[in-house]
XYZ file of C-alpha atoms in Angstrom:
560
model
C 83.492 -22.532 -26.400
C 80.594 -22.673 -28.863
C 82.352 -24.904 -31.079
C 83.188 -27.392 -28.178
C 79.473 -27.381 -27.185
C 78.530 -28.262 -30.778
C 81.108 -31.061 -31.005
C 79.949 -32.406 -27.552
C 76.296 -32.258 -28.760
C 77.171 -34.138 -32.121
C 79.134 -36.778 -30.303
C 76.260 -37.533 -27.971
C 73.836 -37.595 -30.846
C 75.954 -39.786 -32.702
C 76.340 -42.229 -29.742
C 72.656 -42.165 -29.286
C 72.220 -42.951 -32.997
C 74.546 -46.001 -32.850
C 72.622 -47.382 -29.940
C 69.458 -46.764 -31.919
C 70.703 -48.584 -34.820
C 72.145 -51.452 -32.875
C 68.644 -51.853 -31.352
C 66.980 -51.652 -34.784
C 69.378 -54.218 -36.014
C 68.674 -56.416 -33.088
C 64.895 -56.155 -33.759
C 65.255 -56.808 -37.642
C 67.987 -59.466 -37.742
C 67.547 -61.400 -34.496
C 64.657 -63.757 -33.715
C 63.929 -62.714 -30.200
C 61.611 -65.690 -29.596
C 64.641 -67.888 -29.832
C 65.728 -66.328 -26.524
C 62.694 -67.654 -24.706
C 64.438 -70.898 -23.589
C 67.479 -68.867 -22.270
C 65.002 -66.539 -20.344
C 63.121 -69.498 -18.950
C 66.303 -71.287 -17.985
C 67.758 -68.084 -16.160
C 64.417 -67.277 -14.383
C 64.003 -70.928 -13.381
C 67.707 -71.174 -12.006
C 67.261 -67.869 -10.042
C 63.861 -69.001 -8.497
C 64.471 -72.545 -8.308
C 61.080 -73.210 -9.889
C 59.674 -73.976 -13.260
C 59.225 -70.689 -15.399
C 57.482 -70.887 -18.753
C 56.614 -68.205 -21.238
C 53.401 -69.452 -23.107
C 52.915 -66.518 -25.465
C 55.199 -64.341 -27.852
C 58.192 -62.326 -26.912
C 58.652 -58.777 -28.342
C 61.076 -55.900 -28.094
C 60.197 -52.198 -27.634
C 62.165 -48.909 -27.057
C 59.956 -46.607 -24.894
C 60.147 -46.196 -21.984
C 63.656 -47.629 -22.282
C 64.852 -50.673 -24.101
C 62.740 -53.662 -22.977
C 61.299 -56.967 -23.935
C 57.644 -58.001 -23.589
C 56.518 -61.616 -22.514
C 52.871 -62.969 -22.661
C 51.338 -65.517 -20.602
C 54.170 -66.068 -18.065
C 53.805 -68.934 -15.534
C 55.856 -70.033 -12.446
C 55.001 -73.481 -11.184
C 56.568 -75.661 -8.444
C 55.824 -79.329 -7.643
C 53.243 -79.518 -10.461
C 51.146 -76.449 -9.255
C 50.895 -72.740 -10.255
C 52.635 -70.356 -7.826
C 52.321 -67.233 -10.021
C 51.270 -66.050 -13.398
C 51.010 -62.935 -15.356
C 49.018 -61.953 -18.311
C 51.966 -60.028 -19.589
C 55.428 -59.202 -18.315
C 57.963 -56.518 -19.317
C 61.868 -56.997 -18.872
C 63.918 -53.825 -18.753
C 67.139 -54.498 -20.502
C 70.655 -52.646 -20.455
C 72.077 -51.957 -23.971
C 75.708 -51.958 -23.315
C 75.950 -55.506 -22.118
C 74.313 -56.717 -25.367
C 77.574 -55.679 -27.222
C 79.207 -58.465 -24.856
C 76.308 -61.040 -25.809
C 74.938 -60.491 -22.327
C 71.313 -60.071 -21.668
C 71.125 -58.063 -18.467
C 67.720 -57.706 -16.907
C 67.356 -54.601 -14.635
C 63.581 -54.081 -14.365
C 60.503 -56.435 -14.339
C 56.974 -55.528 -14.796
C 53.918 -57.516 -14.819
C 50.258 -56.984 -15.567
C 47.572 -58.745 -13.941
C 49.714 -61.103 -11.848
C 48.158 -63.875 -9.866
C 50.204 -64.973 -6.850
C 49.065 -68.176 -4.873
C 51.117 -69.255 -1.857
C 50.207 -72.159 0.208
C 51.622 -73.792 3.355
C 50.907 -77.426 3.942
C 50.438 -79.332 7.181
C 54.105 -79.901 7.634
C 54.977 -76.191 7.179
C 56.380 -76.402 3.723
C 55.493 -73.680 1.397
C 54.498 -74.383 -2.279
C 57.359 -72.352 -3.518
C 60.136 -74.156 -1.577
C 62.355 -76.622 -3.435
C 62.391 -80.214 -2.169
C 65.745 -80.832 -0.311
C 66.540 -83.715 -2.507
C 66.408 -81.098 -5.714
C 67.843 -78.213 -3.899
C 71.400 -79.661 -3.922
C 71.381 -80.612 -7.575
C 73.661 -78.935 -9.870
C 72.269 -76.958 -12.871
C 73.822 -77.751 -16.359
C 76.391 -75.391 -17.561
C 75.095 -72.356 -19.470
C 75.384 -73.319 -23.329
C 77.355 -71.052 -25.676
C 75.638 -67.870 -27.002
C 73.826 -64.950 -25.238
C 74.114 -65.080 -21.385
C 71.033 -64.170 -19.316
C 71.822 -62.233 -16.077
C 69.267 -60.924 -13.514
C 70.364 -57.588 -11.820
C 66.877 -56.325 -10.995
C 66.652 -52.882 -9.540
C 62.786 -52.185 -10.175
C 59.774 -54.298 -9.924
C 56.280 -53.251 -10.998
C 52.956 -55.158 -10.436
C 49.726 -53.758 -11.587
C 46.068 -55.191 -11.247
C 47.277 -57.983 -9.166
C 45.747 -60.586 -6.913
C 47.266 -62.400 -4.147
C 46.141 -65.580 -2.155
C 47.663 -67.265 0.962
C 46.325 -70.399 2.723
C 47.623 -72.291 5.627
C 46.365 -75.790 5.329
C 47.186 -76.430 8.932
C 45.396 -73.604 10.766
C 42.949 -72.956 7.997
C 44.049 -69.397 7.808
C 43.347 -67.515 4.538
C 44.601 -64.042 3.071
C 43.441 -62.386 0.250
C 44.461 -59.199 -1.584
C 42.557 -58.030 -4.789
C 43.345 -55.356 -7.142
C 46.711 -54.420 -5.901
C 49.666 -52.538 -7.223
C 53.375 -52.926 -6.096
C 56.240 -50.537 -7.203
C 59.717 -51.448 -5.909
C 62.656 -49.240 -6.855
C 66.242 -48.811 -5.680
C 66.499 -52.486 -5.161
C 70.043 -53.602 -4.081
C 71.573 -56.548 -2.492
C 75.068 -55.697 -1.275
C 75.836 -58.955 0.691
C 77.533 -60.852 -2.018
C 77.420 -64.569 -0.785
C 76.124 -63.549 2.757
C 73.042 -65.490 3.524
C 71.576 -62.515 5.720
C 69.058 -61.220 3.226
C 67.499 -58.626 5.653
C 70.778 -57.001 6.576
C 71.979 -56.569 2.953
C 68.904 -55.879 1.134
C 67.782 -52.193 0.465
C 64.700 -51.057 -1.437
C 61.873 -48.625 -1.634
C 58.321 -50.234 -2.034
C 54.794 -48.625 -2.613
C 51.784 -50.895 -2.167
C 48.004 -50.161 -2.785
C 45.231 -52.659 -2.409
C 41.645 -51.944 -2.859
C 40.547 -54.870 -0.740
C 42.368 -56.960 1.833
C 41.003 -59.713 3.765
C 42.480 -62.155 6.604
C 39.707 -64.394 8.279
C 37.340 -61.956 10.089
C 39.416 -58.828 9.141
C 38.699 -56.705 6.052
C 40.582 -53.671 4.983
C 39.647 -51.348 2.105
C 41.839 -48.859 0.224
C 45.023 -49.847 1.926
C 48.131 -47.931 0.975
C 51.714 -48.225 2.283
C 55.317 -47.122 1.674
C 58.222 -49.206 2.891
C 61.770 -48.154 2.894
C 64.483 -50.746 3.833
C 68.226 -50.388 4.440
C 70.810 -52.188 6.592
C 68.284 -54.274 8.201
C 65.957 -51.728 9.330
C 62.631 -50.594 7.801
C 60.477 -47.652 7.835
C 56.856 -48.233 6.835
C 55.307 -44.762 6.659
C 52.714 -43.728 5.778
C 50.216 -46.665 6.168
C 46.597 -45.490 5.376
C 43.263 -47.289 5.016
C 39.819 -45.937 4.177
C 37.978 -48.603 6.473
C 38.927 -51.708 8.525
C 36.053 -54.024 9.754
C 36.647 -56.743 12.250
C 33.686 -59.294 12.895
C 34.039 -61.650 15.879
C 32.169 -63.310 18.662
C 32.067 -59.976 20.403
C 30.426 -58.064 17.597
C 31.582 -56.010 14.735
C 34.280 -53.274 15.077
C 34.668 -50.641 12.331
C 37.601 -48.193 12.125
C 37.606 -45.325 9.459
C 40.352 -43.123 8.306
C 43.272 -45.137 9.551
C 46.795 -43.717 9.532
C 49.912 -45.482 10.822
C 53.645 -45.118 10.700
C 56.506 -47.430 11.785
C 60.216 -46.506 12.145
C 63.184 -48.469 12.773
C 61.527 -51.731 12.317
C 64.134 -54.559 12.889
C 64.077 -58.346 13.492
C 66.748 -60.120 15.046
C 67.734 -63.912 15.006
C 66.609 -66.510 12.520
C 63.645 -68.845 12.145
C 59.985 -68.515 12.856
C 59.888 -69.154 16.614
C 59.631 -66.333 19.088
C 59.028 -63.751 16.335
C 57.310 -61.287 18.675
C 60.293 -61.339 21.005
C 62.809 -60.693 18.262
C 60.964 -57.641 16.625
C 61.616 -54.026 17.595
C 59.967 -50.819 16.319
C 58.523 -47.313 17.082
C 55.867 -45.295 15.550
C 52.461 -43.723 15.495
C 48.811 -45.029 15.101
C 45.462 -43.331 14.609
C 41.887 -43.619 13.360
C 39.415 -40.917 12.585
C 36.623 -43.042 14.179
C 36.046 -46.347 15.684
C 32.592 -47.806 16.182
C 31.136 -50.894 17.798
C 27.455 -51.541 18.348
C 27.176 -49.264 21.508
C 30.428 -47.141 21.253
C 31.826 -44.268 19.139
C 35.493 -43.289 19.541
C 36.893 -40.337 17.500
C 40.254 -38.671 17.069
C 42.080 -41.837 18.267
C 45.867 -41.490 18.360
C 48.888 -43.118 20.073
C 52.408 -43.475 20.084
C 53.560 -47.178 19.626
C 56.873 -48.945 20.593
C 57.812 -52.575 20.601
C 60.856 -54.367 21.818
C 61.828 -57.763 23.320
C 58.188 -58.909 23.223
C 56.691 -55.847 25.136
C 54.330 -53.552 23.167
C 53.600 -50.025 24.576
C 51.036 -47.679 23.603
C 51.808 -44.379 25.328
C 50.143 -42.053 25.281
C 46.600 -43.070 23.892
C 44.257 -40.291 23.396
C 40.762 -40.111 22.032
C 37.479 -38.361 22.158
C 34.586 -40.281 23.731
C 31.049 -39.325 24.915
C 32.145 -35.698 24.460
C 34.982 -36.053 26.607
C 38.829 -36.396 26.215
C 40.406 -39.559 27.236
C 44.047 -40.393 27.598
C 45.938 -43.404 28.874
C 48.626 -46.017 28.637
C 48.443 -49.664 27.378
C 51.098 -52.392 27.684
C 51.034 -56.094 26.459
C 54.084 -58.143 27.613
C 54.232 -61.049 25.436
C 57.844 -62.059 26.331
C 56.864 -64.752 28.812
C 54.838 -68.118 28.469
C 51.567 -66.193 29.620
C 50.957 -62.781 28.274
C 50.462 -59.968 30.836
C 48.518 -56.765 30.219
C 48.362 -53.291 31.930
C 46.157 -50.439 31.228
C 45.717 -46.953 32.839
C 42.866 -44.754 31.489
C 40.990 -41.588 32.424
C 38.155 -39.772 30.557
C 37.532 -36.361 31.813
C 34.430 -34.137 31.547
C 32.458 -36.602 29.260
C 28.851 -35.983 28.969
C 26.553 -38.590 30.695
C 23.848 -37.857 28.082
C 26.138 -38.956 25.366
C 26.740 -42.255 27.211
C 23.174 -42.955 27.702
C 22.444 -42.162 24.016
C 24.165 -45.223 22.967
C 21.798 -47.253 25.207
C 18.620 -45.403 24.889
C 17.121 -42.937 22.558
C 15.429 -41.221 25.387
C 17.101 -38.602 27.299
C 17.896 -39.962 30.890
C 20.325 -37.640 32.509
C 22.797 -34.675 31.689
C 25.914 -33.360 33.254
C 29.664 -33.935 33.125
C 31.550 -36.804 34.689
C 35.002 -38.263 35.184
C 36.206 -41.834 34.756
C 39.600 -43.387 35.557
C 40.675 -46.941 35.797
C 43.905 -48.874 36.280
C 43.861 -52.514 35.623
C 46.268 -55.552 35.087
C 45.411 -58.966 34.035
C 47.301 -62.082 32.351
C 46.159 -64.945 30.292
C 45.838 -66.314 26.747
C 42.046 -66.197 26.528
C 39.477 -63.540 27.476
C 38.033 -65.867 30.366
C 41.673 -66.056 31.729
C 42.284 -62.480 31.612
C 38.841 -61.865 33.415
C 39.818 -64.155 36.082
C 43.162 -62.337 36.774
C 41.884 -58.859 36.432
C 43.117 -56.611 39.387
C 42.942 -52.825 39.972
C 40.788 -49.875 40.686
C 37.917 -48.192 38.816
C 36.181 -44.801 39.693
C 33.453 -42.869 38.323
C 32.651 -39.443 39.699
C 30.291 -36.496 39.061
C 28.641 -33.294 40.389
C 25.521 -31.450 39.693
C 24.074 -33.878 37.403
C 20.283 -33.824 36.313
C 18.172 -36.789 36.020
C 15.390 -36.373 33.331
C 11.908 -37.882 33.897
C 11.613 -38.394 37.626
C 11.808 -36.476 40.627
C 13.797 -38.817 42.987
C 13.273 -36.865 46.116
C 9.498 -36.583 45.661
C 9.382 -40.381 44.775
C 11.493 -41.258 47.932
C 9.312 -39.232 50.148
C 6.013 -40.764 48.694
C 7.292 -44.290 48.651
C 4.993 -45.620 51.461
C 2.004 -44.543 49.249
C 3.259 -45.640 45.858
C 5.015 -48.779 46.848
C 6.527 -48.878 43.517
C 9.755 -47.490 41.910
C 12.704 -49.166 40.134
C 15.618 -48.415 42.300
C 17.713 -50.752 40.315
C 17.670 -48.277 37.372
C 19.155 -45.676 39.706
C 21.756 -48.194 41.146
C 22.693 -49.562 37.855
C 23.256 -46.244 36.036
C 24.263 -43.827 38.758
C 25.896 -46.073 41.382
C 27.253 -49.123 39.484
C 28.471 -46.574 37.097
C 31.330 -47.849 34.977
C 30.088 -51.289 34.974
C 26.410 -50.502 34.262
C 26.270 -51.749 30.612
C 27.668 -55.259 31.892
C 25.516 -55.676 34.982
C 22.190 -54.822 33.245
C 22.181 -57.157 30.243
C 18.580 -58.194 31.016
C 17.387 -54.665 31.012
C 15.547 -52.352 28.610
C 16.914 -48.780 28.850
C 14.118 -47.237 26.799
C 11.594 -47.420 29.765
C 14.034 -45.945 32.227
C 11.918 -43.705 34.634
C 9.061 -43.735 32.126
C 5.929 -41.946 33.224
C 7.125 -40.424 36.414
C 7.756 -36.813 35.177
C 9.886 -33.960 36.492
C 13.440 -34.100 37.154
C 16.286 -34.489 39.796
C 19.522 -32.779 40.806
C 22.234 -35.152 41.874
C 24.641 -33.108 44.071
C 27.341 -35.708 44.032
C 27.955 -39.309 42.811
C 30.906 -41.407 43.690
C 31.393 -44.977 42.317
C 34.885 -46.231 43.412
C 35.515 -49.897 43.024
C 38.472 -52.285 43.896
C 38.905 -55.116 41.395
C 40.540 -58.569 42.626
C 40.736 -61.596 40.553
C 37.835 -60.469 38.211
C 35.448 -59.402 41.213
C 34.689 -55.689 41.511
C 34.102 -54.731 45.236
C 32.351 -51.523 46.238
C 34.812 -49.264 47.881
C 32.793 -45.966 48.027
C 29.666 -46.000 46.020
C 26.929 -43.516 46.583
C 24.958 -40.495 45.475
C 23.133 -37.622 46.945
C 20.303 -35.652 45.845
C 18.897 -32.524 47.501
C 17.159 -34.423 50.251
C 18.364 -38.174 50.156
C 21.407 -40.322 49.849
C 21.451 -43.824 48.071
C 24.396 -46.181 48.490
C 25.526 -49.553 47.329
C 27.502 -52.193 48.923
C 28.598 -55.731 47.692
C 30.490 -57.201 44.744
C 30.077 -57.795 41.083
C 31.441 -61.105 40.135
C 32.476 -60.778 36.602
C 34.042 -64.194 36.380
C 30.627 -65.933 36.857
C 28.719 -62.891 35.900
C 26.701 -62.693 39.050
C 25.595 -60.174 41.800
C 27.357 -61.182 45.089
C 25.314 -59.578 48.074
C 24.560 -56.403 46.419
C 22.485 -54.096 48.515
C 21.078 -50.625 47.363
C 19.746 -48.634 50.089
C 18.296 -45.198 50.750
C 20.303 -43.959 53.885
C 19.819 -41.283 56.540
C 22.259 -38.778 58.013
C 23.954 -41.628 60.071
C 24.510 -43.859 57.229
C 21.741 -46.300 58.275
C 19.436 -47.725 55.814
C 15.759 -46.470 55.841
C 14.747 -48.590 52.785
C 17.004 -51.190 51.049
C 16.831 -53.772 48.566
C 19.136 -56.857 48.048
C 19.995 -58.414 44.655
C 21.510 -61.669 43.805
C 21.736 -63.910 40.983
C 23.056 -63.657 37.387
C 23.604 -60.316 35.494
C 21.015 -61.566 32.836
C 18.221 -62.730 35.406
C 18.950 -61.003 38.752
C 16.741 -61.922 41.745
C 15.467 -59.124 43.824
C 14.974 -59.891 47.733
C 14.868 -63.627 46.872
C 11.427 -63.349 45.394
C 11.193 -60.739 42.630
C 12.965 -61.202 39.270
C 13.903 -58.283 37.095
C 11.888 -58.466 34.083
C 12.928 -57.674 30.495
C 11.335 -55.015 28.120
C 7.648 -56.284 28.456
C 7.763 -56.936 32.086
C 6.174 -54.696 34.804
C 8.066 -52.158 37.104
C 9.162 -54.086 40.064
C 8.342 -53.144 43.699
C 11.919 -53.123 45.057
C 11.757 -51.649 48.521
C 11.221 -53.252 51.870
C 10.863 -50.926 54.958
C 14.034 -50.870 56.873
C 12.154 -51.579 60.255
C 10.985 -55.006 58.891
C 14.401 -55.904 57.443
C 16.395 -54.867 60.506
C 14.202 -55.292 63.276
C 14.321 -51.684 64.398
C 18.116 -51.790 64.859
C 20.147 -49.069 63.099
C 22.948 -50.712 60.884
C 25.557 -48.304 59.330
C 25.852 -49.461 55.801
C 27.584 -46.365 54.501
C 30.463 -44.348 55.754
C 31.943 -42.957 52.583
C 32.903 -39.635 51.100
C 29.424 -38.588 49.839
C 28.047 -36.074 52.605
C 24.295 -36.307 53.688
C 22.022 -33.494 52.417
C 21.973 -30.348 54.583
């Protein structure tokens, strides 16, 4: 047994020595630079573009037998499509005995890839139709060159894409790409997606596309039988800057499974794609909002994208919901259902004012549907319901009951602040654009307990109508009626009133006009940060002629 093992080892060593001698002989007695025209021709035929090697060609042994090329350029229609400072070609040794140069691995250092699409939709790497049908001349006698690439490696690369018709630009800087287990099993079948299998890992320090920037992007793709898994996808930070402001997302993690694309061509791509997966971000920030621990299950099929469930942490509360985007028709349709339980109102106000305004837990729920291709179209078609509710809240800086009781003596109190934040509730940031929140209840002193707050709205065609909107302190109730027109950004017959036990107004105030410059009682205009506090109340007797008009009959009970 020992002798057999020795014989086997000797035979293996001898075989290795023969290969090594053959390789040495190839280096010593063959002018490898004479192979450049063959390599250029084989690559040009495979890519249907002009491939040129500007530098020297050399041979190495580790890792594996390979050839090195300097200054490689790929051109088409007179312009550079790709270039590399250096390229490495992995070569199989056995085919060399049959005068075949079989390339199984390609590596590039500092590749620069530039893809452009002209106004007619043609890419710069596409071959003109008049040349695509031309037959290539027969292969001359000598060493044959064949491409059977199984591994591709790109390091320190740069990628640029431009669409001359739309002006869209995409850039990826300092990227690496490793492709392994590359197989094409379809023979002459034109279905590249269904017959291609591979594993790819991609990393990019900076990726930009228009107003979108992504840093430290990493992903792994595995494809087989026309289906792809893209998992994991991670990024340190994503920043999107647009007309609505800047959105920043940190610690992004995605995963896509069973990605498949049916049919052919570029049209209706979203309707032909199907996939499932997960998405998440450690933190998402806008100018006035911070969301943490955002996660969602994601699925797409037949042009319909579902995020269900979506969970997050917001204002100290836990949110969950569902989002659907139906892009299968000519007009996109959207549905959203969301609830945020036990969020802290002080965390909400912190984003609007550094001064503490209120404290306590609240619950928010919303169900909305809309359709349209633009934000204005979606706003005009918005339908659904929105609700904000809370109990045992504390208002800091003002004793509302004392202020209401002493109103006849003071004749000055900003009821709009109370209405905007505690009654208009979920729409407060939208309807108080001309306001300063830093001076809210400034100088009054004391605190107030809000026993109950209900802010229920029905949304129809972009107009939110007060359904049951009121709050109760220990001694008083304040209610709101009317509508908020988000299509035209205006108050529509909005009345805020202090009401008695019967639901009749004892003091009330009417607001109309735009959200930015609302008009109070047709005379007073809500001022911005430098303006004085408005005198908002008119006694109910003067307004109603002594007749009791029930303005509120909702669920908030009067004080005992």
